[in-house]
Short mmCIF file of C-alpha atoms in Angstrom, two decimals:
data_model
loop_
_atom_site.label_atom_id
_atom_site.label_comp_id
_atom_site.label_asym_id
_atom_site.label_seq_id
_atom_site.Cartn_x
_atom_site.Cartn_y
_atom_site.Cartn_z
CA MET A 1 -30.92 -1.07 4.12
CA ASN A 2 -30.84 1.58 6.82
CA LEU A 3 -29.47 4.69 5.08
CA LYS A 4 -28.42 6.27 8.38
CA LEU A 5 -26.48 3.13 9.36
CA ASN A 6 -24.87 3.04 5.93
CA LYS A 7 -23.67 6.64 6.24
CA SER A 8 -22.38 6.04 9.76
CA ILE A 9 -20.34 3.03 8.66
CA SER A 10 -19.03 4.93 5.65
CA LEU A 11 -17.88 7.79 7.88
CA LEU A 12 -16.18 5.34 10.23
CA PHE A 13 -14.27 3.87 7.31
CA LEU A 14 -13.30 7.36 6.10
CA PHE A 15 -11.97 8.33 9.54
CA PHE A 16 -10.23 4.96 9.87
CA PHE A 17 -8.39 5.44 6.58
CA ILE A 18 -7.41 9.06 7.28
CA LEU A 19 -6.24 8.44 10.85
CA SER A 20 -4.35 5.29 9.81
CA LEU A 21 -2.52 7.27 7.14
CA LEU A 22 -1.84 10.52 9.00
CA PHE A 23 -1.28 9.27 12.55
CA PRO A 24 -0.50 5.54 12.29
CA THR A 25 1.30 5.33 15.65
CA THR A 26 -1.55 6.83 17.70
CA ILE A 27 -4.49 5.07 19.33
CA PHE A 28 -7.19 6.87 17.32
CA ASN A 29 -7.26 4.59 14.28
CA LYS A 30 -7.04 1.55 16.55
CA VAL A 31 -10.15 2.60 18.46
CA ILE A 32 -12.10 2.94 15.21
CA PHE A 33 -10.72 -0.38 14.01
CA ILE A 34 -11.94 -2.10 17.17
CA ILE A 35 -15.40 -0.58 16.62
CA LEU A 36 -15.47 -1.75 12.98
CA MET A 37 -14.20 -5.23 13.87
CA GLY A 38 -16.71 -5.51 16.71
CA PHE A 39 -19.48 -4.55 14.31
CA THR A 40 -18.17 -7.09 11.78
CA VAL A 41 -18.10 -9.94 14.29
CA LEU A 42 -21.53 -9.15 15.75
CA ASN A 43 -23.09 -9.07 12.29
CA HIS A 44 -21.16 -11.98 10.75
CA LYS A 45 -24.32 -13.92 9.93
CA ILE A 46 -25.59 -11.31 7.46
CA TYR A 47 -22.45 -11.25 5.29
CA LYS A 48 -22.05 -13.20 2.07
CA LEU A 49 -18.64 -14.84 1.99
CA LYS A 50 -17.71 -13.86 -1.54
CA THR A 51 -14.11 -14.63 -0.69
CA VAL A 52 -12.24 -16.75 1.84
CA SER A 53 -8.94 -14.94 1.24
CA PRO A 54 -9.01 -13.16 4.65
CA PHE A 55 -9.18 -16.56 6.37
CA PHE A 56 -6.29 -17.96 4.32
CA VAL A 57 -4.13 -14.91 5.10
CA PHE A 58 -5.09 -15.05 8.79
CA PHE A 59 -4.22 -18.75 9.19
CA ILE A 60 -0.92 -18.35 7.34
CA PHE A 61 0.03 -15.54 9.70
CA LEU A 62 -1.28 -17.54 12.67
CA PHE A 63 1.03 -20.41 11.70
CA GLY A 64 3.96 -17.99 11.42
CA PHE A 65 3.04 -16.35 14.73
CA ILE A 66 2.96 -19.66 16.66
CA TYR A 67 6.02 -21.10 14.92
CA SER A 68 8.05 -17.95 15.71
CA PHE A 69 8.02 -18.84 19.42
CA PHE A 70 10.33 -21.76 18.61
CA ASN A 71 12.88 -19.53 16.85
CA ASN A 72 14.68 -16.25 17.45
CA SER A 73 12.19 -13.53 16.50
CA ASP A 74 11.16 -9.95 17.28
CA SER A 75 8.22 -10.33 19.69
CA ASP A 76 6.81 -6.83 19.13
CA LEU A 77 7.06 -7.04 15.35
CA ARG A 78 5.46 -10.49 15.11
CA LEU A 79 2.47 -9.27 17.14
CA GLN A 80 2.22 -6.17 14.95
CA PHE A 81 2.31 -8.29 11.78
CA PHE A 82 -0.25 -10.75 13.12
CA LEU A 83 -2.76 -8.14 14.28
CA SER A 84 -2.39 -6.06 11.11
CA VAL A 85 -3.93 -8.73 8.84
CA LEU A 86 -7.18 -8.61 10.83
CA VAL A 87 -8.03 -5.50 8.83
CA LEU A 88 -8.69 -7.75 5.82
CA PHE A 89 -11.88 -9.07 7.47
CA LEU A 90 -13.35 -5.60 6.96
CA ILE A 91 -13.94 -6.58 3.34
CA TYR A 92 -17.24 -8.17 4.44
CA PRO A 93 -18.95 -5.01 5.78
CA ILE A 94 -17.40 -3.05 2.90
CA LEU A 95 -19.18 -5.31 0.42
CA LYS A 96 -22.37 -5.61 2.44
CA TYR A 97 -22.86 -1.86 2.92
CA LYS A 98 -21.44 -0.93 -0.49
CA ILE A 99 -18.81 1.39 0.97
CA ASP A 100 -17.34 3.70 -1.68
CA ILE A 101 -13.67 2.86 -1.16
CA ASP A 102 -12.69 4.81 -4.28
CA TYR A 103 -13.99 8.00 -2.72
CA ILE A 104 -12.41 7.22 0.66
CA ALA A 105 -9.02 6.46 -0.94
CA LYS A 106 -9.11 9.65 -3.01
CA VAL A 107 -10.08 11.90 -0.11
CA SER A 108 -7.54 10.23 2.19
CA GLY A 109 -4.75 10.80 -0.32
CA LEU A 110 -5.69 14.44 -0.77
CA VAL A 111 -5.75 14.98 3.01
CA MET A 112 -2.32 13.32 3.22
CA ALA A 113 -0.96 15.66 0.55
CA LEU A 114 -2.33 18.76 2.29
CA TYR A 115 -0.98 17.56 5.64
CA THR A 116 2.42 16.94 4.07
CA GLY A 117 2.40 20.43 2.53
CA ILE A 118 1.55 22.13 5.83
CA SER A 119 4.20 20.07 7.63
CA PHE A 120 6.79 20.95 4.97
CA LEU A 121 6.11 24.67 5.44
CA ILE A 122 6.47 24.46 9.23
CA ILE A 123 9.49 22.15 9.33
CA VAL A 124 11.49 23.18 6.25
CA THR A 125 10.37 26.56 4.95
CA PHE A 126 10.00 28.13 8.40
CA MET A 127 12.59 26.00 10.16
CA ASN A 128 13.69 28.95 12.32
CA SER A 129 10.22 29.48 13.75
CA PRO A 130 9.67 28.71 17.47
CA ILE A 131 7.36 25.77 16.78
CA SER A 132 9.35 24.10 14.00
CA GLY A 133 11.49 21.87 16.21
CA ALA A 134 8.63 20.73 18.42
CA TYR A 135 6.39 20.15 15.41
CA TYR A 136 9.03 18.01 13.68
CA LYS A 137 9.38 15.83 16.79
CA LEU A 138 5.61 15.34 16.82
CA PHE A 139 5.56 14.77 13.04
CA PHE A 140 8.24 12.10 13.38
CA GLU A 141 6.55 10.34 16.30
CA VAL A 142 2.86 10.29 15.34
CA SER A 143 3.15 10.30 11.53
CA SER A 144 6.41 8.32 11.15
CA GLY A 145 7.54 11.32 9.10
CA GLY A 146 10.91 11.61 7.42
CA TYR A 147 13.12 14.54 6.46
CA SER A 148 16.55 13.85 4.93
CA LEU A 149 18.82 14.05 1.90
CA ARG A 150 18.95 11.17 -0.58
CA GLU A 151 22.23 10.75 -2.46
CA PHE A 152 20.91 10.41 -6.01
CA GLY A 153 22.75 13.49 -7.25
CA GLU A 154 26.08 15.09 -6.42
CA GLU A 155 24.55 17.42 -3.83
CA GLY A 156 21.80 15.11 -2.60
CA THR A 157 18.03 15.40 -2.98
CA LEU A 158 15.70 16.62 -0.25
CA SER A 159 13.22 13.95 0.85
CA PHE A 160 10.17 14.85 2.96
CA HIS A 161 7.18 12.62 3.57
CA VAL A 162 4.84 10.95 6.03
CA GLY A 163 5.57 7.28 6.69
CA THR A 164 2.48 6.09 4.84
CA VAL A 165 3.21 8.05 1.65
CA PRO A 166 3.19 4.93 -0.63
CA PHE A 167 -0.61 4.87 -0.20
CA ILE A 168 -0.77 8.02 -2.33
CA TYR A 169 -0.12 5.76 -5.33
CA LEU A 170 -3.73 4.54 -5.07
CA SER A 171 -5.17 8.04 -4.67
CA PHE A 172 -3.07 9.30 -7.58
CA VAL A 173 -4.13 6.63 -10.09
CA LEU A 174 -7.80 6.97 -9.08
CA TYR A 175 -7.70 10.73 -9.66
CA VAL A 176 -5.95 10.17 -13.00
CA LYS A 177 -8.71 7.74 -13.95
CA SER A 178 -11.36 10.30 -12.92
CA PHE A 179 -9.67 13.03 -14.96
CA ILE A 180 -9.43 10.84 -18.08
CA GLU A 181 -13.14 10.05 -17.78
CA LYS A 182 -14.58 13.46 -16.77
CA LYS A 183 -11.89 16.06 -17.67
CA LYS A 184 -12.62 18.21 -14.60
CA THR A 185 -10.23 21.07 -13.80
CA SER A 186 -10.55 20.46 -10.06
CA THR A 187 -9.40 16.86 -10.52
CA PHE A 188 -6.40 18.02 -12.55
CA LEU A 189 -5.41 20.45 -9.77
CA ILE A 190 -5.61 17.65 -7.21
CA ILE A 191 -3.37 15.51 -9.43
CA LEU A 192 -0.82 18.34 -9.41
CA ILE A 193 -0.95 18.53 -5.61
CA LEU A 194 -0.45 14.78 -5.31
CA SER A 195 2.37 14.89 -7.88
CA ILE A 196 4.25 17.46 -5.81
CA THR A 197 3.85 15.30 -2.71
CA ILE A 198 5.10 12.26 -4.60
CA TYR A 199 8.06 14.19 -6.02
CA VAL A 200 9.07 15.60 -2.61
CA SER A 201 8.97 12.10 -1.12
CA VAL A 202 11.89 11.13 -3.42
CA SER A 203 10.69 7.52 -3.27
CA ARG A 204 11.84 5.86 -6.48
CA GLY A 205 9.37 3.02 -6.19
CA LEU A 206 6.45 5.37 -5.60
CA ILE A 207 7.42 7.73 -8.42
CA ILE A 208 7.93 4.91 -10.93
CA SER A 209 4.70 3.17 -9.85
CA CYS A 210 2.69 6.36 -10.30
CA ILE A 211 4.16 7.02 -13.74
CA VAL A 212 3.56 3.43 -14.89
CA GLY A 213 0.06 3.36 -13.35
CA ALA A 214 -0.97 6.66 -14.93
CA GLY A 215 0.51 5.59 -18.26
CA TYR A 216 -1.42 2.34 -18.21
CA ILE A 217 -4.69 4.15 -17.41
CA VAL A 218 -4.17 6.47 -20.38
CA PHE A 219 -3.36 3.45 -22.54
CA PHE A 220 -6.35 1.48 -21.24
CA LYS A 221 -8.85 4.31 -21.73
CA THR A 222 -7.85 5.50 -25.21
CA LYS A 223 -8.75 4.26 -28.69
CA LEU A 224 -6.50 1.98 -30.74
CA VAL A 225 -4.93 4.82 -32.77
CA ASN A 226 -4.13 6.74 -29.60
CA LYS A 227 -2.69 3.58 -28.05
CA ILE A 228 -0.24 3.28 -30.95
CA ILE A 229 0.72 6.97 -30.70
CA PHE A 230 1.14 6.62 -26.94
CA LEU A 231 3.48 3.64 -27.31
CA MET A 232 5.53 5.30 -30.06
CA THR A 233 5.96 8.37 -27.86
CA SER A 234 6.40 6.84 -24.42
CA ILE A 235 8.89 4.07 -25.25
CA PRO A 236 11.60 6.40 -26.68
CA LEU A 237 10.94 8.84 -23.83
CA LEU A 238 11.35 6.05 -21.29
CA VAL A 239 14.64 4.93 -22.84
CA ILE A 240 15.99 8.50 -22.87
CA THR A 241 14.97 9.00 -19.24
CA ILE A 242 16.64 5.78 -18.10
CA LEU A 243 19.84 6.61 -19.98
CA TYR A 244 19.87 10.10 -18.45
CA LEU A 245 19.37 8.75 -14.93
CA MET A 246 22.12 6.16 -15.42
CA ALA A 247 24.54 8.81 -16.66
CA ASN A 248 23.75 11.61 -14.21
CA THR A 249 22.45 10.02 -11.00
CA GLY A 250 23.04 7.04 -8.74
CA VAL A 251 19.47 5.77 -8.95
CA PHE A 252 20.50 2.47 -10.56
CA SER A 253 23.98 2.27 -9.07
CA SER A 254 24.83 -0.69 -6.84
CA GLY A 255 26.96 1.73 -4.82
CA GLU A 256 23.97 3.93 -3.90
CA THR A 257 23.18 3.41 -0.20
CA SER A 258 19.65 2.03 -0.58
CA ASN A 259 20.61 -0.26 -3.47
CA SER A 260 23.69 -1.51 -1.62
CA ILE A 261 21.62 -2.38 1.45
CA LYS A 262 19.04 -4.28 -0.59
CA ILE A 263 21.74 -6.25 -2.41
CA GLY A 264 23.21 -7.14 0.96
CA HIS A 265 19.82 -8.36 2.18
CA TYR A 266 19.46 -10.61 -0.87
CA VAL A 267 22.99 -12.06 -0.67
CA SER A 268 22.57 -12.81 3.04
CA PHE A 269 19.19 -14.47 2.39
CA VAL A 270 20.78 -16.85 -0.11
CA GLU A 271 23.54 -17.67 2.37
CA HIS A 272 21.07 -18.12 5.23
CA ILE A 273 18.51 -20.33 3.53
CA ASP A 274 18.68 -24.13 3.60
CA PHE A 275 16.40 -26.96 2.48
CA PHE A 276 14.37 -27.05 5.70
CA ASN A 277 13.73 -23.34 6.29
CA PHE A 278 13.13 -22.74 2.57
CA PHE A 279 10.02 -24.93 2.72
CA ILE A 280 8.93 -24.46 6.36
CA GLY A 281 10.23 -21.01 7.21
CA GLU A 282 11.34 -19.83 10.64
CA GLY A 283 8.28 -18.01 11.92
CA LEU A 284 6.88 -14.50 11.79
CA ALA A 285 9.46 -11.72 12.33
CA SER A 286 12.32 -14.21 12.64
CA TYR A 287 15.85 -12.80 12.72
CA TYR A 288 18.67 -13.38 10.26
CA TYR A 289 22.02 -11.72 9.71
CA SER A 290 22.12 -9.26 6.79
CA LYS A 291 25.25 -7.93 5.17
CA GLY A 292 23.15 -5.00 3.98
CA THR A 293 23.26 -3.41 7.41
CA ASN A 294 25.80 -5.75 9.06
CA SER A 295 23.27 -6.59 11.75
CA MET A 296 20.55 -9.05 12.76
CA LEU A 297 17.24 -8.10 11.15
CA ALA A 298 13.68 -9.34 11.52
CA HIS A 299 12.32 -7.28 8.63
CA THR A 300 13.81 -5.91 5.41
CA GLU A 301 12.78 -4.07 2.24
CA ILE A 302 12.77 -7.32 0.25
CA THR A 303 9.27 -8.42 1.24
CA PRO A 304 8.98 -11.74 -0.73
CA LEU A 305 12.24 -12.97 0.80
CA ASP A 306 10.96 -12.05 4.26
CA MET A 307 7.74 -13.95 3.61
CA ILE A 308 9.74 -17.03 2.57
CA ARG A 309 11.84 -16.72 5.74
CA TYR A 310 8.69 -16.41 7.84
CA PHE A 311 6.38 -19.00 6.26
CA GLY A 312 8.43 -21.03 3.80
CA PHE A 313 8.16 -21.01 0.02
CA ILE A 314 4.84 -22.90 -0.24
CA LEU A 315 2.86 -20.76 2.21
CA ALA A 316 4.49 -17.54 0.97
CA THR A 317 3.41 -18.38 -2.58
CA LEU A 318 -0.11 -19.22 -1.36
CA LEU A 319 -0.20 -15.92 0.55
CA TYR A 320 0.44 -13.86 -2.57
CA PHE A 321 -1.94 -16.03 -4.61
CA VAL A 322 -4.95 -15.53 -2.31
CA ILE A 323 -4.25 -11.80 -2.12
CA VAL A 324 -4.07 -11.30 -5.89
CA PHE A 325 -6.91 -13.75 -6.63
CA PRO A 326 -9.64 -13.28 -3.99
CA SER A 327 -12.41 -14.54 -6.30
CA LYS A 328 -12.87 -18.00 -7.79
CA LYS A 329 -14.50 -16.53 -10.90
CA ILE A 330 -12.10 -15.90 -13.78
CA THR A 331 -14.50 -13.27 -15.15
CA SER A 332 -13.89 -11.16 -12.03
CA TYR A 333 -10.43 -10.30 -13.40
CA LEU A 334 -11.48 -9.57 -16.97
CA GLY A 335 -13.17 -6.67 -18.76
CA PRO A 336 -13.21 -3.36 -16.82
CA ASN A 337 -11.77 -5.09 -13.77
CA SER A 338 -8.57 -5.93 -15.66
CA LEU A 339 -7.54 -2.30 -15.15
CA TYR A 340 -7.70 -2.72 -11.37
CA VAL A 341 -5.78 -5.99 -11.55
CA VAL A 342 -2.92 -4.28 -13.37
CA LEU A 343 -2.94 -1.25 -11.05
CA PHE A 344 -2.78 -3.53 -8.03
CA LEU A 345 -0.03 -5.68 -9.54
CA ILE A 346 2.04 -2.52 -10.08
CA TYR A 347 1.78 -1.89 -6.34
CA VAL A 348 2.61 -5.53 -5.54
CA ILE A 349 5.73 -5.36 -7.72
CA ASN A 350 6.80 -2.15 -5.98
CA SER A 351 6.24 -3.86 -2.61
CA MET A 352 8.76 -6.55 -3.52
CA THR A 353 11.65 -4.14 -2.98
CA ASN A 354 9.93 -1.87 -0.45
CA PRO A 355 8.18 -2.82 2.83
CA ILE A 356 4.80 -1.43 1.77
CA MET A 357 2.47 -4.43 1.61
CA PHE A 358 1.98 -6.08 5.00
CA ASN A 359 1.37 -3.02 7.13
CA SER A 360 -1.46 -0.63 8.04
CA TYR A 361 -1.62 1.23 4.73
CA GLY A 362 -0.60 -1.57 2.36
CA LEU A 363 -3.47 -3.75 3.54
CA LEU A 364 -5.89 -0.84 2.98
CA ILE A 365 -4.90 -1.00 -0.69
CA VAL A 366 -5.57 -4.75 -0.62
CA LEU A 367 -9.06 -3.97 0.73
CA TRP A 368 -9.62 -1.51 -2.11
CA TYR A 369 -8.53 -4.11 -4.69
CA TRP A 370 -10.67 -6.88 -3.22
CA ASN A 371 -13.65 -4.56 -3.23
CA LYS A 372 -13.17 -3.77 -6.94
CA ILE A 373 -12.88 -7.47 -7.80
CA LEU A 374 -15.67 -8.77 -5.57
CA CYS A 375 -18.31 -6.05 -5.59
CA ASP A 376 -21.32 -6.20 -7.86
CA ARG A 377 -20.95 -4.18 -11.06
CA ASN A 378 -21.80 -0.50 -10.63
CA VAL A 379 -21.97 -0.80 -6.83
CA ASN A 380 -19.70 2.20 -6.38
CA SER A 381 -21.41 4.44 -8.89
CA GLY A 382 -22.63 6.73 -6.13
CA HIS A 383 -21.46 8.02 -2.77
CA ASP A 384 -22.72 7.20 0.67
CA PHE A 385 -22.21 10.76 1.79
CA GLU A 386 -21.60 14.15 0.26
CA THR A 387 -18.54 14.28 -1.99
CA PRO A 388 -16.55 17.01 -3.72
CA ALA A 389 -16.85 17.45 -7.45
CA THR A 390 -13.78 15.48 -8.47
#
């Protein structure tokens, strides 16, 4: 294998991830994606088809895309959905050239955290500076950034994040895994930086996913005695935390704005669905009326319900199945790989009440998961280019 070509492709993937996460609305990541897809198509004969999942996902979305023209749908959103799944075909060059997606995901998450920190200083800490207003406008437009107060407490909680912040879940759990294995101080410091970014995002799903993911890694990597101690310690702590949140915040309250909206989406889905559209769907990005926002919506936070509305129950179930199970071999999901299965399922569960799966960054996590399941053992033991000591 040409080492120079391998490094070039690895760098392209690194830039693609970083630009997709930091500046998702710009053209930069799209240009790199076109280059990678062009390379993939031109070299299709040299790839081993270890999975046909990308084709299943593509044809399901193609069906939804075509069918949506016969129903009331959001034309821009359906095109965005349809084109986004093309990224899954990049699994073939990733496997062929043994791209170190772990490294790319970790570096990308760290860059996101540093970018978020710099943006926070400019927009919030130095809000009276001459550039703060202009920078926030740019931050909002090119990074889909957010800056607001969430109503979990009596006085509200400051939320600040880039739009792709859920991706940090993957970076966080990978750094936790590295720290458990190597005990490096630099890795621990990076975990702290990521933790601050996660905390400032005030995303309940992200925070809970990271805690559960990190807890499972600790449980997975420790000896039996330590597993027992961990469970005896963590379960009472979890119960106390939940009781505290229920008593002192609105996190689990049906009256909290976000919860109320999601409940409205669900109730309206039940009222909207009938025998025909339950099995056939209504097409990609189809509209329905939601009591959650008292408006017509083509996309909500309740992703599985959206997928059923788009494709019908049978195809929606098949969609999730081929994503979670890209390999025909049962052994691919056992042994060391069982850790990655659980970590990915945690993200999938979080995506069921948050729109974080079928978009630019969610599908990057799918690529990471497929690579872990499909790659040859020990493929990612090294790096394709120079890496920091983490």
